[in-house]
Amino acid sequence: MNPSRPHLLGLEGMSAQRIKLILDTAESFKEVLERPIRVVPTLRGVSVANLFFEPSTRTRISFELAEKRLSAELVNLSSATSSVLKGETLKDTARNIEAMKVDIVVIRHSAPGAPHFLARSLQSSVINAGDGAHEHPTQALLDLLTLRERFGELKGLRVVIVGDIAYSRVARSNIWGLRTMGASVALCGPPTLMPLGIEEMGVEVYPHLDQALPGADVIYVLRLQLERQRAGLLPSLREYTNQWGITAERLAKLRQEFIIMHPGPINRGVEITPEVADGPYSVILDQVTNGVAVRMAVLYLLSGRKHEG
Ligand code: CP
């Protein structure tokens, strides 16, 4: 890995101090986003390439908005419109980007480790925008910011992550980030979608929602990753919804106050009902709003530039 350039590849191993710096910086950028003119010249002259080899709505748009708000120069590449369709390898794509002198590369890829590969191959800083089922660090950072805004601090929170843990990069990054910041994490989902040995990450595991949900400050609902499922892991979608779907009836049994989170996109009526997703406990759109400020903070901190406000 190129030591001269900083990267954001994951939250595994990131210190509490570094996470706090990113969240504090994101808070200061939220103030910029509330001004009538939401653009600052901080990254003028910095070039950013957004390489999206998998579909994305929230991550892609919020990176692009973050780059525009910081006055960076940006280029977008997606697998549907790139020479990847003609058989070009990731290594060759990377070498061509290098030749164009890009400062920061944002990459989403279906292969775990693709951002790490680029970080070893390029002089640019690399940001992981989601690599297979491995990590999605900026999603977890925007989730941490949303929680800190709601609860004041992260230490002592009880977060229950529900659903398809096996295929979830969001779960993995959130577990690293939440545990580092002193929150407790419980996982609940079908045993077939629960990785063996996941308890070693310092989490509790429950097969049934009725055991997991009491006492939760946060119910974090994951998308059932239908496109990554191998056959035979679930009896049926209806059975999944019956056992692990977050419904108003299930929430009505809880005695404590709580909030509902989801990284999106939502399978409405599968892992969560529309009534809950759009209901009073939901902070799902606050998560999306915070995505722009968090990505501004990450881009800014990696660039090494000075922010004049
Ligand atoms: N949460 C998330 O990564 O959403 P997108 O796939 O739309 O970017």
GROMACS .gro file of C-alpha atoms and ligand atoms in nm:
model
  317
    1MET     CA    1   0.000   0.000   0.000
    2ASN     CA    2   0.127   0.348  -0.085
    3PRO     CA    3   0.225   0.503   0.251
    4SER     CA    4   0.241   0.857   0.118
    5ARG     CA    5  -0.135   0.878   0.057
    6PRO     CA    6  -0.406   0.822   0.319
    7HIS     CA    7  -0.703   0.599   0.231
    8LEU     CA    8  -1.042   0.507   0.378
    9LEU     CA    9  -1.071   0.133   0.320
   10GLY     CA   10  -1.273   0.024   0.624
   11LEU     CA   11  -1.355   0.088   0.989
   12GLU     CA   12  -1.172  -0.223   1.106
   13GLY     CA   13  -0.881  -0.093   1.309
   14MET     CA   14  -0.983   0.274   1.291
   15SER     CA   15  -0.930   0.446   1.626
   16ALA     CA   16  -1.208   0.615   1.826
   17GLN     CA   17  -1.011   0.939   1.794
   18ARG     CA   18  -1.011   0.919   1.413
   19ILE     CA   19  -1.383   0.835   1.399
   20LYS     CA   20  -1.456   1.130   1.629
   21LEU     CA   21  -1.250   1.361   1.406
   22ILE     CA   22  -1.449   1.252   1.098
   23LEU     CA   23  -1.784   1.301   1.279
   24ASP     CA   24  -1.680   1.642   1.418
   25THR     CA   25  -1.565   1.750   1.071
   26ALA     CA   26  -1.893   1.626   0.919
   27GLU     CA   27  -2.083   1.835   1.174
   28SER     CA   28  -1.898   2.147   1.063
   29PHE     CA   29  -1.981   2.067   0.699
   30LYS     CA   30  -2.351   2.026   0.794
   31GLU     CA   31  -2.341   2.392   0.889
   32VAL     CA   32  -2.205   2.474   0.539
   33LEU     CA   33  -2.490   2.272   0.384
   34GLU     CA   34  -2.747   2.488   0.564
   35ARG     CA   35  -2.617   2.814   0.411
   36PRO     CA   36  -2.794   2.976   0.113
   37ILE     CA   37  -2.480   2.909  -0.096
   38ARG     CA   38  -2.370   2.557  -0.010
   39VAL     CA   39  -2.035   2.558  -0.188
   40VAL     CA   40  -1.686   2.615  -0.043
   41PRO     CA   41  -1.360   2.630  -0.240
   42THR     CA   42  -1.179   2.382  -0.012
   43LEU     CA   43  -1.099   2.116  -0.276
   44ARG     CA   44  -1.050   2.347  -0.575
   45GLY     CA   45  -0.794   2.182  -0.804
   46VAL     CA   46  -0.841   1.836  -0.644
   47SER     CA   47  -0.958   1.571  -0.892
   48VAL     CA   48  -1.184   1.283  -0.786
   49ALA     CA   49  -1.286   0.977  -0.991
   50ASN     CA   50  -1.605   0.798  -0.886
   51LEU     CA   51  -1.582   0.437  -1.008
   52PHE     CA   52  -1.910   0.253  -0.955
   53PHE     CA   53  -1.894  -0.108  -1.073
   54GLU     CA   54  -2.218  -0.193  -0.885
   55PRO     CA   55  -2.551  -0.007  -0.876
   56SER     CA   56  -2.592   0.274  -0.624
   57THR     CA   57  -2.828   0.564  -0.562
   58ARG     CA   58  -2.747   0.713  -0.220
   59THR     CA   59  -2.370   0.659  -0.206
   60ARG     CA   60  -2.305   0.770  -0.560
   61ILE     CA   61  -2.523   1.083  -0.550
   62SER     CA   62  -2.396   1.187  -0.209
   63PHE     CA   63  -2.029   1.149  -0.309
   64GLU     CA   64  -2.098   1.353  -0.621
   65LEU     CA   65  -2.281   1.623  -0.423
   66ALA     CA   66  -2.005   1.626  -0.160
   67GLU     CA   67  -1.739   1.674  -0.429
   68LYS     CA   68  -1.939   1.954  -0.595
   69ARG     CA   69  -2.002   2.130  -0.261
   70LEU     CA   70  -1.624   2.122  -0.200
   71SER     CA   71  -1.546   2.252  -0.555
   72ALA     CA   72  -1.350   1.940  -0.653
   73GLU     CA   73  -1.315   1.835  -1.018
   74LEU     CA   74  -1.499   1.507  -1.063
   75VAL     CA   75  -1.537   1.236  -1.320
   76ASN     CA   76  -1.780   0.944  -1.305
   77LEU     CA   77  -1.732   0.596  -1.441
   78SER     CA   78  -1.979   0.310  -1.419
   79SER     CA   79  -1.937  -0.046  -1.538
   80ALA     CA   80  -2.231   0.001  -1.776
   81THR     CA   81  -2.049   0.278  -1.968
   82SER     CA   82  -1.682   0.185  -1.926
   83SER     CA   83  -1.434  -0.036  -2.108
   84VAL     CA   84  -1.493  -0.298  -1.835
   85LEU     CA   85  -1.769  -0.416  -2.071
   86LYS     CA   86  -1.500  -0.475  -2.333
   87GLY     CA   87  -1.304  -0.693  -2.092
   88GLU     CA   88  -1.066  -0.438  -1.937
   89THR     CA   89  -0.932  -0.554  -1.601
   90LEU     CA   90  -0.954  -0.351  -1.280
   91LYS     CA   91  -0.573  -0.329  -1.285
   92ASP     CA   92  -0.572  -0.176  -1.633
   93THR     CA   93  -0.857   0.061  -1.545
   94ALA     CA   94  -0.653   0.167  -1.241
   95ARG     CA   95  -0.334   0.223  -1.442
   96ASN     CA   96  -0.523   0.443  -1.687
   97ILE     CA   97  -0.670   0.647  -1.403
   98GLU     CA   98  -0.322   0.684  -1.260
   99ALA     CA   99  -0.199   0.814  -1.595
  100MET     CA  100  -0.465   1.090  -1.580
  101LYS     CA  101  -0.333   1.210  -1.240
  102VAL     CA  102  -0.644   1.165  -1.026
  103ASP     CA  103  -0.599   1.263  -0.660
  104ILE     CA  104  -0.881   1.062  -0.500
  105VAL     CA  105  -1.056   0.747  -0.627
  106VAL     CA  106  -1.396   0.645  -0.486
  107ILE     CA  107  -1.475   0.283  -0.570
  108ARG     CA  108  -1.773   0.053  -0.530
  109HIS     CA  109  -1.712  -0.302  -0.645
  110SER     CA  110  -1.868  -0.644  -0.597
  111ALA     CA  111  -1.529  -0.799  -0.511
  112PRO     CA  112  -1.419  -0.772  -0.147
  113GLY     CA  113  -1.072  -0.615  -0.142
  114ALA     CA  114  -1.104  -0.425  -0.474
  115PRO     CA  115  -1.039  -0.086  -0.299
  116HIS     CA  116  -0.737  -0.237  -0.119
  117PHE     CA  117  -0.602  -0.357  -0.453
  118LEU     CA  118  -0.632  -0.004  -0.596
  119ALA     CA  119  -0.470   0.144  -0.285
  120ARG     CA  120  -0.169  -0.083  -0.346
  121SER     CA  121  -0.159  -0.004  -0.718
  122LEU     CA  122  -0.219   0.373  -0.734
  123GLN     CA  123  -0.060   0.693  -0.608
  124SER     CA  124  -0.417   0.830  -0.545
  125SER     CA  125  -0.605   0.818  -0.214
  126VAL     CA  126  -0.874   0.548  -0.228
  127ILE     CA  127  -1.217   0.554  -0.061
  128ASN     CA  128  -1.413   0.231  -0.027
  129ALA     CA  129  -1.775   0.300  -0.127
  130GLY     CA  130  -1.871  -0.064  -0.063
  131ASP     CA  131  -1.674  -0.379  -0.154
  132GLY     CA  132  -1.882  -0.694  -0.183
  133ALA     CA  133  -1.991  -0.820   0.159
  134HIS     CA  134  -1.678  -0.678   0.325
  135GLU     CA  135  -1.708  -0.311   0.435
  136HIS     CA  136  -1.900   0.010   0.361
  137PRO     CA  137  -1.717   0.257   0.586
  138THR     CA  138  -1.885   0.583   0.482
  139GLN     CA  139  -2.228   0.424   0.542
  140ALA     CA  140  -2.128   0.331   0.897
  141LEU     CA  141  -1.982   0.679   0.956
  142LEU     CA  142  -2.305   0.848   0.847
  143ASP     CA  143  -2.495   0.607   1.072
  144LEU     CA  144  -2.268   0.698   1.366
  145LEU     CA  145  -2.326   1.068   1.297
  146THR     CA  146  -2.705   1.012   1.291
  147LEU     CA  147  -2.686   0.825   1.623
  148ARG     CA  148  -2.464   1.087   1.786
  149GLU     CA  149  -2.708   1.360   1.683
  150ARG     CA  150  -3.001   1.164   1.828
  151PHE     CA  151  -2.847   1.038   2.150
  152GLY     CA  152  -2.564   1.285   2.220
  153GLU     CA  153  -2.309   1.005   2.257
  154LEU     CA  154  -2.250   0.657   2.125
  155LYS     CA  155  -2.106   0.498   2.438
  156GLY     CA  156  -2.357   0.272   2.613
  157LEU     CA  157  -2.609   0.253   2.326
  158ARG     CA  158  -2.762  -0.087   2.255
  159VAL     CA  159  -2.792  -0.141   1.879
  160VAL     CA  160  -2.972  -0.445   1.737
  161ILE     CA  161  -2.886  -0.516   1.373
  162VAL     CA  162  -3.154  -0.731   1.211
  163GLY     CA  163  -3.152  -0.946   0.899
  164ASP     CA  164  -2.908  -1.060   0.637
  165ILE     CA  165  -2.579  -1.034   0.825
  166ALA     CA  166  -2.384  -1.275   0.603
  167TYR     CA  167  -2.397  -1.056   0.293
  168SER     CA  168  -2.393  -0.720   0.470
  169ARG     CA  169  -2.095  -0.488   0.438
  170VAL     CA  170  -2.307  -0.233   0.626
  171ALA     CA  171  -2.333  -0.466   0.927
  172ARG     CA  172  -1.960  -0.534   0.931
  173SER     CA  173  -1.857  -0.167   0.915
  174ASN     CA  174  -2.117  -0.072   1.176
  175ILE     CA  175  -2.002  -0.347   1.412
  176TRP     CA  176  -1.642  -0.221   1.395
  177GLY     CA  177  -1.746   0.143   1.435
  178LEU     CA  178  -2.006   0.095   1.708
  179ARG     CA  179  -1.787  -0.134   1.917
  180THR     CA  180  -1.491   0.106   1.890
  181MET     CA  181  -1.714   0.392   2.008
  182GLY     CA  182  -1.839   0.195   2.311
  183ALA     CA  183  -2.185   0.084   2.192
  184SER     CA  184  -2.306  -0.273   2.241
  185VAL     CA  185  -2.421  -0.461   1.933
  186ALA     CA  186  -2.660  -0.754   1.903
  187LEU     CA  187  -2.733  -0.935   1.577
  188CYS     CA  188  -3.057  -1.109   1.491
  189GLY     CA  189  -3.144  -1.299   1.175
  190PRO     CA  190  -3.181  -1.640   1.015
  191PRO     CA  191  -2.906  -1.880   1.128
  192THR     CA  192  -2.834  -1.947   0.758
  193LEU     CA  193  -2.747  -1.577   0.713
  194MET     CA  194  -2.539  -1.549   1.033
  195PRO     CA  195  -2.163  -1.600   0.973
  196LEU     CA  196  -2.005  -1.868   1.192
  197GLY     CA  197  -1.787  -1.717   1.465
  198ILE     CA  198  -1.929  -1.365   1.428
  199GLU     CA  199  -1.940  -1.345   1.812
  200GLU     CA  200  -1.563  -1.296   1.794
  201MET     CA  201  -1.636  -0.940   1.675
  202GLY     CA  202  -1.772  -0.871   2.026
  203VAL     CA  203  -2.142  -0.901   1.945
  204GLU     CA  204  -2.433  -1.100   2.087
  205VAL     CA  205  -2.631  -1.321   1.848
  206TYR     CA  206  -3.003  -1.399   1.872
  207PRO     CA  207  -3.208  -1.612   1.634
  208HIS     CA  208  -3.543  -1.462   1.743
  209LEU     CA  209  -3.655  -1.097   1.737
  210ASP     CA  210  -3.859  -1.133   2.055
  211GLN     CA  211  -3.532  -1.204   2.243
  212ALA     CA  212  -3.325  -0.940   2.067
  213LEU     CA  213  -3.547  -0.630   2.059
  214PRO     CA  214  -3.630  -0.561   2.428
  215GLY     CA  215  -3.398  -0.288   2.556
  216ALA     CA  216  -3.275  -0.181   2.210
  217ASP     CA  217  -3.213   0.193   2.162
  218VAL     CA  218  -3.167   0.134   1.791
  219ILE     CA  219  -3.320  -0.125   1.561
  220TYR     CA  220  -3.102  -0.128   1.249
  221VAL     CA  221  -3.284  -0.316   0.972
  222LEU     CA  222  -3.074  -0.455   0.688
  223ARG     CA  223  -3.180  -0.500   0.330
  224LEU     CA  224  -3.227  -0.864   0.235
  225GLN     CA  225  -2.963  -0.882  -0.040
  226LEU     CA  226  -3.171  -1.081  -0.286
  227GLU     CA  227  -2.909  -1.044  -0.563
  228ARG     CA  228  -2.635  -1.209  -0.351
  229GLN     CA  229  -2.838  -1.498  -0.206
  230ARG     CA  230  -2.742  -1.853  -0.284
  231ALA     CA  231  -3.040  -2.081  -0.331
  232GLY     CA  232  -3.173  -2.264  -0.026
  233LEU     CA  233  -3.071  -2.020   0.249
  234LEU     CA  234  -3.428  -1.903   0.313
  235PRO     CA  235  -3.747  -2.108   0.313
  236SER     CA  236  -3.939  -1.822   0.143
  237LEU     CA  237  -3.968  -1.443   0.153
  238ARG     CA  238  -4.300  -1.476   0.336
  239GLU     CA  239  -4.137  -1.689   0.605
  240TYR     CA  240  -3.850  -1.436   0.634
  241THR     CA  241  -4.101  -1.152   0.683
  242ASN     CA  242  -4.299  -1.354   0.940
  243GLN     CA  243  -3.990  -1.430   1.147
  244TRP     CA  244  -3.761  -1.129   1.099
  245GLY     CA  245  -3.970  -0.854   0.937
  246ILE     CA  246  -3.999  -0.531   1.139
  247THR     CA  247  -4.370  -0.456   1.168
  248ALA     CA  248  -4.576  -0.210   1.374
  249GLU     CA  249  -4.733  -0.503   1.565
  250ARG     CA  250  -4.392  -0.629   1.671
  251LEU     CA  251  -4.274  -0.282   1.775
  252ALA     CA  252  -4.595  -0.220   1.974
  253LYS     CA  253  -4.481  -0.487   2.224
  254LEU     CA  254  -4.165  -0.292   2.317
  255ARG     CA  255  -4.159  -0.088   2.636
  256GLN     CA  256  -3.854   0.128   2.565
  257GLU     CA  257  -3.797   0.427   2.334
  258PHE     CA  258  -3.609   0.339   2.017
  259ILE     CA  259  -3.532   0.452   1.664
  260ILE     CA  260  -3.541   0.261   1.336
  261MET     CA  261  -3.254   0.276   1.086
  262HIS     CA  262  -3.203   0.122   0.742
  263PRO     CA  263  -2.918   0.187   0.495
  264GLY     CA  264  -3.143   0.164   0.187
  265PRO     CA  265  -3.252   0.060  -0.063
  266ILE     CA  266  -3.556  -0.081   0.120
  267ASN     CA  267  -3.742  -0.396   0.019
  268ARG     CA  268  -4.077  -0.262   0.140
  269GLY     CA  269  -4.292  -0.536   0.286
  270VAL     CA  270  -3.999  -0.781   0.315
  271GLU     CA  271  -3.758  -0.673   0.594
  272ILE     CA  272  -3.966  -0.373   0.704
  273THR     CA  273  -4.323  -0.259   0.648
  274PRO     CA  274  -4.389   0.078   0.478
  275GLU     CA  275  -4.573   0.186   0.795
  276VAL     CA  276  -4.253   0.144   1.002
  277ALA     CA  277  -4.012   0.275   0.735
  278ASP     CA  278  -4.212   0.596   0.702
  279GLY     CA  279  -4.329   0.610   1.064
  280PRO     CA  280  -4.240   0.829   1.362
  281TYR     CA  281  -3.948   0.614   1.486
  282SER     CA  282  -3.772   0.612   1.150
  283VAL     CA  283  -3.454   0.820   1.094
  284ILE     CA  284  -3.388   0.666   0.753
  285LEU     CA  285  -3.395   0.997   0.563
  286ASP     CA  286  -3.177   1.165   0.831
  287GLN     CA  287  -2.918   0.896   0.750
  288VAL     CA  288  -2.935   0.995   0.383
  289THR     CA  289  -2.899   1.367   0.466
  290ASN     CA  290  -2.593   1.295   0.679
  291GLY     CA  291  -2.431   1.104   0.392
  292VAL     CA  292  -2.334   1.423   0.210
  293ALA     CA  293  -2.167   1.585   0.516
  294VAL     CA  294  -1.981   1.266   0.610
  295ARG     CA  295  -1.850   1.221   0.256
  296MET     CA  296  -1.743   1.587   0.247
  297ALA     CA  297  -1.553   1.526   0.572
  298VAL     CA  298  -1.379   1.213   0.441
  299LEU     CA  299  -1.279   1.377   0.111
  300TYR     CA  300  -1.153   1.685   0.294
  301LEU     CA  301  -0.950   1.492   0.552
  302LEU     CA  302  -0.790   1.267   0.289
  303SER     CA  303  -0.702   1.566   0.070
  304GLY     CA  304  -0.486   1.726   0.339
  305ARG     CA  305  -0.626   2.068   0.243
  306LYS     CA  306  -0.711   2.344   0.492
  307HIS     CA  307  -1.081   2.432   0.535
  308GLU     CA  308  -1.137   2.807   0.579
  309GLY     CA  309  -1.511   2.767   0.652
  310CP      N1  310  -2.679   0.251   0.145
  310CP      C1  311  -2.629   0.238   0.020
  310CP      O1  312  -2.513   0.204   0.000
  310CP      O2  313  -2.719   0.268  -0.079
  310CP      P1  314  -2.683   0.267  -0.234
  310CP      O3  315  -2.657   0.125  -0.274
  310CP      O4  316  -2.803   0.325  -0.304
  310CP      O5  317  -2.561   0.351  -0.253
   0.00000   0.00000   0.00000
